[in-house]
PDB file of C-alpha atoms and ligand atoms in Angstrom:
ATOM      1  CA  MET N   1      28.441 -14.850 -12.986  1.00 95.00           C
ATOM      2  CA  LYS N   2      24.512 -15.006 -12.261  1.00 97.00           C
ATOM      3  CA  TYR N   3      22.207 -12.225 -12.163  1.00 98.00           C
ATOM      4  CA  LEU N   4      19.624 -11.595  -9.714  1.00 98.00           C
ATOM      5  CA  PHE N   5      18.263  -7.897 -10.196  1.00 98.00           C
ATOM      6  CA  ALA N   6      15.293  -7.339  -7.833  1.00 98.00           C
ATOM      7  CA  ASN N   7      12.757  -4.794  -8.919  1.00 98.00           C
ATOM      8  CA  TRP N   8      11.101  -3.440  -6.252  1.00 97.00           C
ATOM      9  CA  LYS N   9       8.830  -1.002  -8.082  1.00 92.00           C
ATOM     10  CA  ASN N  10       6.344   1.006  -6.232  1.00 91.00           C
ATOM     11  CA  ALA N  11       5.438  -2.403  -4.158  1.00 93.00           C
ATOM     12  CA  LEU N  12       7.146  -0.966  -0.965  1.00 96.00           C
ATOM     13  CA  THR N  13       7.124   2.441   0.896  1.00 97.00           C
ATOM     14  CA  ILE N  14      10.500   4.112   1.580  1.00 97.00           C
ATOM     15  CA  ASP N  15      10.370   2.839   5.089  1.00 98.00           C
ATOM     16  CA  GLU N  16       9.574  -1.028   3.901  1.00 98.00           C
ATOM     17  CA  SER N  17      12.697  -0.337   1.083  1.00 98.00           C
ATOM     18  CA  VAL N  18      14.896   0.560   3.833  1.00 98.00           C
ATOM     19  CA  ALA N  19      14.181  -2.167   6.169  1.00 98.00           C
ATOM     20  CA  LEU N  20      14.317  -4.598   3.402  1.00 98.00           C
ATOM     21  CA  ALA N  21      17.624  -3.288   2.309  1.00 98.00           C
ATOM     22  CA  GLN N  22      18.975  -3.504   6.023  1.00 97.00           C
ATOM     23  CA  GLN N  23      18.067  -7.320   5.992  1.00 97.00           C
ATOM     24  CA  VAL N  24      19.097  -7.791   2.473  1.00 98.00           C
ATOM     25  CA  VAL N  25      22.906  -6.677   3.603  1.00 97.00           C
ATOM     26  CA  GLN N  26      22.939  -9.321   6.140  1.00 96.00           C
ATOM     27  CA  LEU N  27      22.347 -12.155   3.141  1.00 96.00           C
ATOM     28  CA  THR N  28      25.373 -14.043   2.188  1.00 94.00           C
ATOM     29  CA  ILE N  29      25.683 -13.676  -1.237  1.00 95.00           C
ATOM     30  CA  PRO N  30      27.738 -16.435  -3.204  1.00 95.00           C
ATOM     31  CA  PRO N  31      30.706 -14.705  -4.941  1.00 95.00           C
ATOM     32  CA  ASP N  32      29.482 -16.045  -8.566  1.00 96.00           C
ATOM     33  CA  VAL N  33      26.168 -13.957  -7.927  1.00 97.00           C
ATOM     34  CA  CYS N  34      25.579 -10.254  -8.655  1.00 97.00           C
ATOM     35  CA  LEU N  35      22.606  -8.788  -6.763  1.00 98.00           C
ATOM     36  CA  VAL N  36      20.968  -5.772  -7.716  1.00 98.00           C
ATOM     37  CA  LEU N  37      18.363  -3.709  -5.744  1.00 98.00           C
ATOM     38  CA  PHE N  38      15.981  -1.491  -7.786  1.00 98.00           C
ATOM     39  CA  PRO N  39      14.036   0.596  -5.307  1.00 97.00           C
ATOM     40  CA  ASN N  40      11.608   3.124  -6.177  1.00 95.00           C
ATOM     41  CA  ALA N  41      13.219   6.371  -6.884  1.00 94.00           C
ATOM     42  CA  ALA N  42      11.806   7.927  -3.717  1.00 94.00           C
ATOM     43  CA  ALA N  43      13.561   5.601  -1.940  1.00 96.00           C
ATOM     44  CA  LEU N  44      16.889   5.309  -3.517  1.00 95.00           C
ATOM     45  CA  SER N  45      18.898   7.793  -1.484  1.00 94.00           C
ATOM     46  CA  GLN N  46      17.728   6.113   1.753  1.00 96.00           C
ATOM     47  CA  VAL N  47      18.212   2.693   0.472  1.00 97.00           C
ATOM     48  CA  LYS N  48      21.661   3.796  -0.662  1.00 96.00           C
ATOM     49  CA  GLU N  49      22.614   4.826   2.997  1.00 96.00           C
ATOM     50  CA  ALA N  50      20.976   1.540   4.385  1.00 96.00           C
ATOM     51  CA  VAL N  51      23.113  -0.785   2.334  1.00 96.00           C
ATOM     52  CA  GLY N  52      26.401   1.708   2.736  1.00 93.00           C
ATOM     53  CA  GLY N  53      28.190   0.638  -0.386  1.00 92.00           C
ATOM     54  CA  LYS N  54      27.857  -3.319   0.170  1.00 95.00           C
ATOM     55  CA  ILE N  55      25.164  -4.014  -2.638  1.00 96.00           C
ATOM     56  CA  VAL N  56      24.818  -2.442  -6.146  1.00 96.00           C
ATOM     57  CA  LEU N  57      21.880  -0.210  -6.663  1.00 97.00           C
ATOM     58  CA  GLY N  58      19.922   0.428  -9.890  1.00 97.00           C
ATOM     59  CA  GLY N  59      16.714   2.309 -10.651  1.00 96.00           C
ATOM     60  CA  GLN N  60      13.672   2.393 -12.755  1.00 94.00           C
ATOM     61  CA  ASP N  61      14.277   6.435 -13.376  1.00 92.00           C
ATOM     62  CA  LEU N  62      17.394   7.484 -15.231  1.00 94.00           C
ATOM     63  CA  ASP N  63      17.375  11.202 -13.371  1.00 94.00           C
ATOM     64  CA  ALA N  64      17.186   9.443  -9.716  1.00 93.00           C
ATOM     65  CA  VAL N  65      19.841   6.919 -10.628  1.00 95.00           C
ATOM     66  CA  ARG N  66      22.065  10.029 -12.074  1.00 93.00           C
ATOM     67  CA  ASN N  67      21.444  12.112  -9.056  1.00 92.00           C
ATOM     68  CA  PHE N  68      22.381   9.155  -6.486  1.00 90.00           C
ATOM     69  CA  GLN N  69      24.983   7.417  -8.769  1.00 86.00           C
ATOM     70  CA  GLY N  70      23.267   4.145  -9.284  1.00 93.00           C
ATOM     71  CA  THR N  71      25.228   1.636 -11.092  1.00 96.00           C
ATOM     72  CA  TYR N  72      22.052   0.547 -13.487  1.00 98.00           C
ATOM     73  CA  VAL N  73      18.986   1.626 -14.860  1.00 98.00           C
ATOM     74  CA  LEU N  74      15.912  -0.333 -16.269  1.00 98.00           C
ATOM     75  CA  ILE N  75      14.682   1.237 -19.340  1.00 98.00           C
ATOM     76  CA  GLY N  76      11.885   0.122 -21.519  1.00 97.00           C
ATOM     77  CA  HIS N  77      10.044  -1.514 -18.695  1.00 95.00           C
ATOM     78  CA  SER N  78       6.379  -2.498 -19.409  1.00 93.00           C
ATOM     79  CA  ASP N  79       5.119  -0.156 -16.700  1.00 91.00           C
ATOM     80  CA  ARG N  80       6.953   2.844 -18.346  1.00 93.00           C
ATOM     81  CA  ARG N  81       6.051   1.734 -21.810  1.00 92.00           C
ATOM     82  CA  LYS N  82       2.282   1.419 -20.482  1.00 92.00           C
ATOM     83  CA  ALA N  83       2.527   5.201 -19.337  1.00 92.00           C
ATOM     84  CA  GLY N  84       3.900   6.496 -22.822  1.00 94.00           C
ATOM     85  CA  ASP N  85       7.328   5.289 -23.429  1.00 95.00           C
ATOM     86  CA  THR N  86       7.767   5.158 -27.128  1.00 96.00           C
ATOM     87  CA  ASP N  87      10.316   2.984 -29.031  1.00 95.00           C
ATOM     88  CA  GLU N  88      11.967   6.402 -29.534  1.00 96.00           C
ATOM     89  CA  ILE N  89      11.661   7.590 -25.919  1.00 97.00           C
ATOM     90  CA  VAL N  90      13.461   4.163 -24.876  1.00 97.00           C
ATOM     91  CA  ALA N  91      16.108   4.496 -27.643  1.00 97.00           C
ATOM     92  CA  GLU N  92      16.819   7.876 -26.559  1.00 97.00           C
ATOM     93  CA  LYS N  93      17.078   6.726 -22.788  1.00 97.00           C
ATOM     94  CA  MET N  94      19.514   4.167 -23.446  1.00 97.00           C
ATOM     95  CA  LYS N  95      21.681   6.645 -25.302  1.00 97.00           C
ATOM     96  CA  LYS N  96      21.450   8.793 -22.102  1.00 97.00           C
ATOM     97  CA  ALA N  97      22.148   6.027 -19.513  1.00 97.00           C
ATOM     98  CA  VAL N  98      25.603   5.279 -21.520  1.00 96.00           C
ATOM     99  CA  ALA N  99      26.761   8.670 -21.881  1.00 95.00           C
ATOM    100  CA  ALA N 100      26.139   9.001 -18.135  1.00 95.00           C
ATOM    101  CA  GLY N 101      27.917   6.046 -17.351  1.00 96.00           C
ATOM    102  CA  ILE N 102      24.964   4.030 -16.221  1.00 97.00           C
ATOM    103  CA  ILE N 103      24.585   0.764 -17.280  1.00 97.00           C
ATOM    104  CA  PRO N 104      21.057  -0.169 -18.994  1.00 98.00           C
ATOM    105  CA  VAL N 105      18.696  -3.013 -18.691  1.00 98.00           C
ATOM    106  CA  LEU N 106      16.963  -2.895 -21.506  1.00 98.00           C
ATOM    107  CA  CYS N 107      13.560  -4.549 -20.882  1.00 98.00           C
ATOM    108  CA  VAL N 108      11.652  -5.645 -24.090  1.00 98.00           C
ATOM    109  CA  GLY N 109       8.126  -7.501 -24.260  1.00 97.00           C
ATOM    110  CA  GLU N 110       8.973  -8.929 -27.648  1.00 96.00           C
ATOM    111  CA  THR N 111      12.324  -9.411 -29.329  1.00 97.00           C
ATOM    112  CA  LYS N 112      11.227  -7.115 -32.300  1.00 96.00           C
ATOM    113  CA  GLU N 113      11.807  -4.202 -29.766  1.00 97.00           C
ATOM    114  CA  VAL N 114      15.273  -4.629 -29.432  1.00 97.00           C
ATOM    115  CA  ALA N 115      16.489  -3.125 -32.859  1.00 97.00           C
ATOM    116  CA  SER N 116      14.643   0.001 -32.290  1.00 96.00           C
ATOM    117  CA  ALA N 117      16.147   0.351 -28.838  1.00 97.00           C
ATOM    118  CA  LEU N 118      19.686  -0.200 -29.473  1.00 96.00           C
ATOM    119  CA  ARG N 119      19.675   2.641 -32.910  1.00 93.00           C
ATOM    120  CA  GLY N 120      22.068   4.758 -32.824  1.00 92.00           C
ATOM    121  CA  LEU N 121      23.881   3.487 -29.573  1.00 95.00           C
ATOM    122  CA  ALA N 122      27.684   3.260 -29.307  1.00 92.00           C
ATOM    123  CA  PRO N 123      29.392  -0.308 -28.257  1.00 91.00           C
ATOM    124  CA  SER N 124      28.920  -0.509 -24.773  1.00 94.00           C
ATOM    125  CA  GLU N 125      28.046  -2.836 -21.796  1.00 95.00           C
ATOM    126  CA  PHE N 126      23.991  -3.333 -21.403  1.00 97.00           C
ATOM    127  CA  PHE N 127      21.570  -5.815 -20.337  1.00 98.00           C
ATOM    128  CA  ILE N 128      18.727  -7.153 -22.287  1.00 98.00           C
ATOM    129  CA  ALA N 129      15.637  -8.193 -20.306  1.00 98.00           C
ATOM    130  CA  TYR N 130      13.244 -10.271 -21.906  1.00 98.00           C
ATOM    131  CA  GLU N 131       9.774  -9.735 -20.296  1.00 98.00           C
ATOM    132  CA  PRO N 132       6.786 -11.083 -22.132  1.00 97.00           C
ATOM    133  CA  VAL N 133       3.887  -8.243 -21.113  1.00 96.00           C
ATOM    134  CA  TRP N 134       1.456 -11.300 -20.210  1.00 97.00           C
ATOM    135  CA  ALA N 135       4.235 -12.846 -17.627  1.00 98.00           C
ATOM    136  CA  VAL N 136       5.096  -9.566 -15.885  1.00 97.00           C
ATOM    137  CA  GLY N 137       2.937  -9.509 -12.238  1.00 96.00           C
ATOM    138  CA  THR N 138       0.592 -12.297 -13.477  1.00 97.00           C
ATOM    139  CA  GLY N 139       1.909 -15.480 -11.810  1.00 97.00           C
ATOM    140  CA  LYS N 140       2.305 -16.894 -15.740  1.00 98.00           C
ATOM    141  CA  ASN N 141       6.153 -17.191 -16.076  1.00 98.00           C
ATOM    142  CA  ALA N 142       7.214 -17.944 -19.514  1.00 98.00           C
ATOM    143  CA  PRO N 143       8.322 -21.648 -20.695  1.00 98.00           C
ATOM    144  CA  ALA N 144      12.112 -21.692 -20.327  1.00 98.00           C
ATOM    145  CA  GLU N 145      12.340 -23.051 -24.127  1.00 98.00           C
ATOM    146  CA  MET N 146      10.688 -20.084 -24.912  1.00 98.00           C
ATOM    147  CA  VAL N 147      13.045 -17.905 -23.184  1.00 98.00           C
ATOM    148  CA  ASN N 148      15.964 -19.592 -24.838  1.00 98.00           C
ATOM    149  CA  GLU N 149      14.134 -19.014 -28.421  1.00 98.00           C
ATOM    150  CA  ALA N 150      14.161 -15.366 -27.701  1.00 98.00           C
ATOM    151  CA  ARG N 151      17.868 -15.454 -26.668  1.00 98.00           C
ATOM    152  CA  ILE N 152      18.816 -16.921 -30.100  1.00 98.00           C
ATOM    153  CA  VAL N 153      16.801 -14.286 -31.955  1.00 98.00           C
ATOM    154  CA  ILE N 154      18.368 -11.373 -29.785  1.00 98.00           C
ATOM    155  CA  ASP N 155      21.395 -12.830 -30.457  1.00 97.00           C
ATOM    156  CA  SER N 156      21.142 -12.552 -33.917  1.00 97.00           C
ATOM    157  CA  ILE N 157      19.973  -9.237 -33.884  1.00 97.00           C
ATOM    158  CA  ILE N 158      22.752  -7.743 -32.123  1.00 96.00           C
ATOM    159  CA  SER N 159      25.324  -9.402 -34.064  1.00 95.00           C
ATOM    160  CA  GLN N 160      24.228  -7.609 -36.883  1.00 94.00           C
ATOM    161  CA  ILE N 161      23.813  -4.340 -35.391  1.00 93.00           C
ATOM    162  CA  LEU N 162      26.112  -4.084 -32.333  1.00 93.00           C
ATOM    163  CA  PRO N 163      28.768  -6.898 -33.124  1.00 91.00           C
ATOM    164  CA  GLU N 164      31.447  -5.192 -30.972  1.00 88.00           C
ATOM    165  CA  THR N 165      29.148  -5.045 -27.642  1.00 92.00           C
ATOM    166  CA  THR N 166      29.275  -6.780 -24.213  1.00 92.00           C
ATOM    167  CA  TRP N 167      25.659  -7.493 -23.312  1.00 96.00           C
ATOM    168  CA  HIS N 168      23.882 -10.213 -20.937  1.00 97.00           C
ATOM    169  CA  PHE N 169      20.574 -11.508 -21.436  1.00 98.00           C
ATOM    170  CA  ILE N 170      18.206 -12.047 -18.543  1.00 98.00           C
ATOM    171  CA  TYR N 171      14.529 -13.197 -18.018  1.00 98.00           C
ATOM    172  CA  GLY N 172      11.607 -11.250 -16.282  1.00 98.00           C
ATOM    173  CA  GLY N 173       7.960 -12.277 -15.670  1.00 98.00           C
ATOM    174  CA  SER N 174       6.569 -13.933 -12.610  1.00 98.00           C
ATOM    175  CA  VAL N 175       9.873 -15.386 -11.372  1.00 98.00           C
ATOM    176  CA  ASN N 176       9.854 -17.006  -8.174  1.00 98.00           C
ATOM    177  CA  ALA N 177      12.112 -19.646  -5.760  1.00 98.00           C
ATOM    178  CA  GLU N 178      10.001 -22.536  -7.627  1.00 98.00           C
ATOM    179  CA  ASN N 179      10.884 -21.770 -11.078  1.00 98.00           C
ATOM    180  CA  VAL N 180      13.760 -19.521 -11.383  1.00 98.00           C
ATOM    181  CA  ALA N 181      16.351 -22.601 -11.750  1.00 98.00           C
ATOM    182  CA  SER N 182      14.497 -23.524 -15.047  1.00 98.00           C
ATOM    183  CA  TYR N 183      15.734 -20.189 -16.324  1.00 98.00           C
ATOM    184  CA  THR N 184      19.211 -19.853 -14.522  1.00 98.00           C
ATOM    185  CA  HIS N 185      20.382 -23.616 -15.127  1.00 97.00           C
ATOM    186  CA  LEU N 186      20.305 -22.643 -18.760  1.00 97.00           C
ATOM    187  CA  PRO N 187      23.892 -21.159 -19.989  1.00 96.00           C
ATOM    188  CA  SER N 188      21.742 -19.102 -22.357  1.00 97.00           C
ATOM    189  CA  VAL N 189      19.844 -17.072 -19.433  1.00 98.00           C
ATOM    190  CA  PRO N 190      22.653 -16.081 -17.092  1.00 97.00           C
ATOM    191  CA  GLY N 191      19.875 -14.233 -14.736  1.00 98.00           C
ATOM    192  CA  VAL N 192      16.425 -12.803 -13.915  1.00 98.00           C
ATOM    193  CA  LEU N 193      14.740  -9.258 -13.281  1.00 98.00           C
ATOM    194  CA  VAL N 194      12.474 -10.457 -10.222  1.00 98.00           C
ATOM    195  CA  GLY N 195       9.507  -8.085  -9.127  1.00 98.00           C
ATOM    196  CA  GLY N 196       6.829  -9.631  -6.795  1.00 98.00           C
ATOM    197  CA  ALA N 197       9.077 -12.165  -5.055  1.00 98.00           C
ATOM    198  CA  SER N 198      12.049  -9.824  -4.472  1.00 98.00           C
ATOM    199  CA  THR N 199       9.720  -7.776  -2.103  1.00 98.00           C
ATOM    200  CA  THR N 200      10.282  -9.750   1.107  1.00 98.00           C
ATOM    201  CA  LEU N 201      13.549 -11.197   2.736  1.00 98.00           C
ATOM    202  CA  GLU N 202      11.534 -14.560   2.546  1.00 98.00           C
ATOM    203  CA  SER N 203      11.115 -14.957  -1.187  1.00 98.00           C
ATOM    204  CA  LEU N 204      14.259 -12.962  -2.056  1.00 98.00           C
ATOM    205  CA  ARG N 205      16.163 -15.199  -0.247  1.00 98.00           C
ATOM    206  CA  GLY N 206      14.341 -18.494  -1.657  1.00 98.00           C
ATOM    207  CA  VAL N 207      14.935 -16.908  -5.515  1.00 98.00           C
ATOM    208  CA  LEU N 208      18.896 -16.423  -4.341  1.00 97.00           C
ATOM    209  CA  GLY N 209      19.025 -19.813  -2.955  1.00 96.00           C
ATOM    210  CA  ALA N 210      17.797 -21.583  -5.876  1.00 97.00           C
ATOM    211  CA  LEU N 211      19.525 -19.190  -8.674  1.00 95.00           C
TER     212      LEU N 211
HETATM  213  P1  LIG P 301       7.107  -9.959 -11.640  1.00 82.11           P
HETATM  214  O1  LIG P 301       7.792  -8.687 -12.135  1.00 82.11           O
HETATM  215  O2  LIG P 301       8.518 -10.616 -11.081  1.00 82.11           O
HETATM  216  O3  LIG P 301       6.353  -9.473 -10.247  1.00 82.11           O
HETATM  217  O4  LIG P 301       6.314 -10.457 -12.854  1.00 82.11           O
HETATM  218  C1  LIG P 301       8.774  -8.286 -13.036  1.00 82.11           C
HETATM  219  C2  LIG P 301       9.132  -6.898 -13.562  1.00 82.11           C
HETATM  220  O5  LIG P 301       8.427  -5.984 -13.124  1.00 82.11           O
HETATM  221  O6  LIG P 301      10.394  -6.669 -14.233  1.00 82.11           O
END
């Protein structure tokens, strides 16, 4: 399975989010691809209506995801850390998401953020998105070798603290149609979290086609 997580953040208005979601529903998604849309919290309910259960949804805000019965939630994204989410808050949100039956996508800018975020977490399914802060929204994507090395470090952290858990590793930070395959063609990086390049149909389709 390959994961394509489209993080629309605040890039689109509600109307734009609904319009794009309606177009995304028309795309042919290969059976080995898991596409998840992460609209802005304000757009979540209308996007849910627009996709009519045909596309899995997540969000950036745990309460919004809970209210609209989304499947995934982003936790620890650099936007939120900048806005004040500490390591403790991130760890609390991880536990809350799991308790609510929502699959967390833990975003870390550095591998050292992993252990504290997982503190006290029961074995559960989650994702870890490795997103160096300098790569998010800058057009400077991280070299695949660096991402692979982060995967190795995170593997060893998780095998020590949560050996029983099911988790998936993805990369995020300036992913686009040109560079996505450098990650997803590595067995160690089965997916990507895409911001800017997921906010138009054309660029999202490009990433999907090159996965
Ligand atoms: P970007 O955003 O693809 O625009 O760098 C990634 C993210 O915000 O997760």
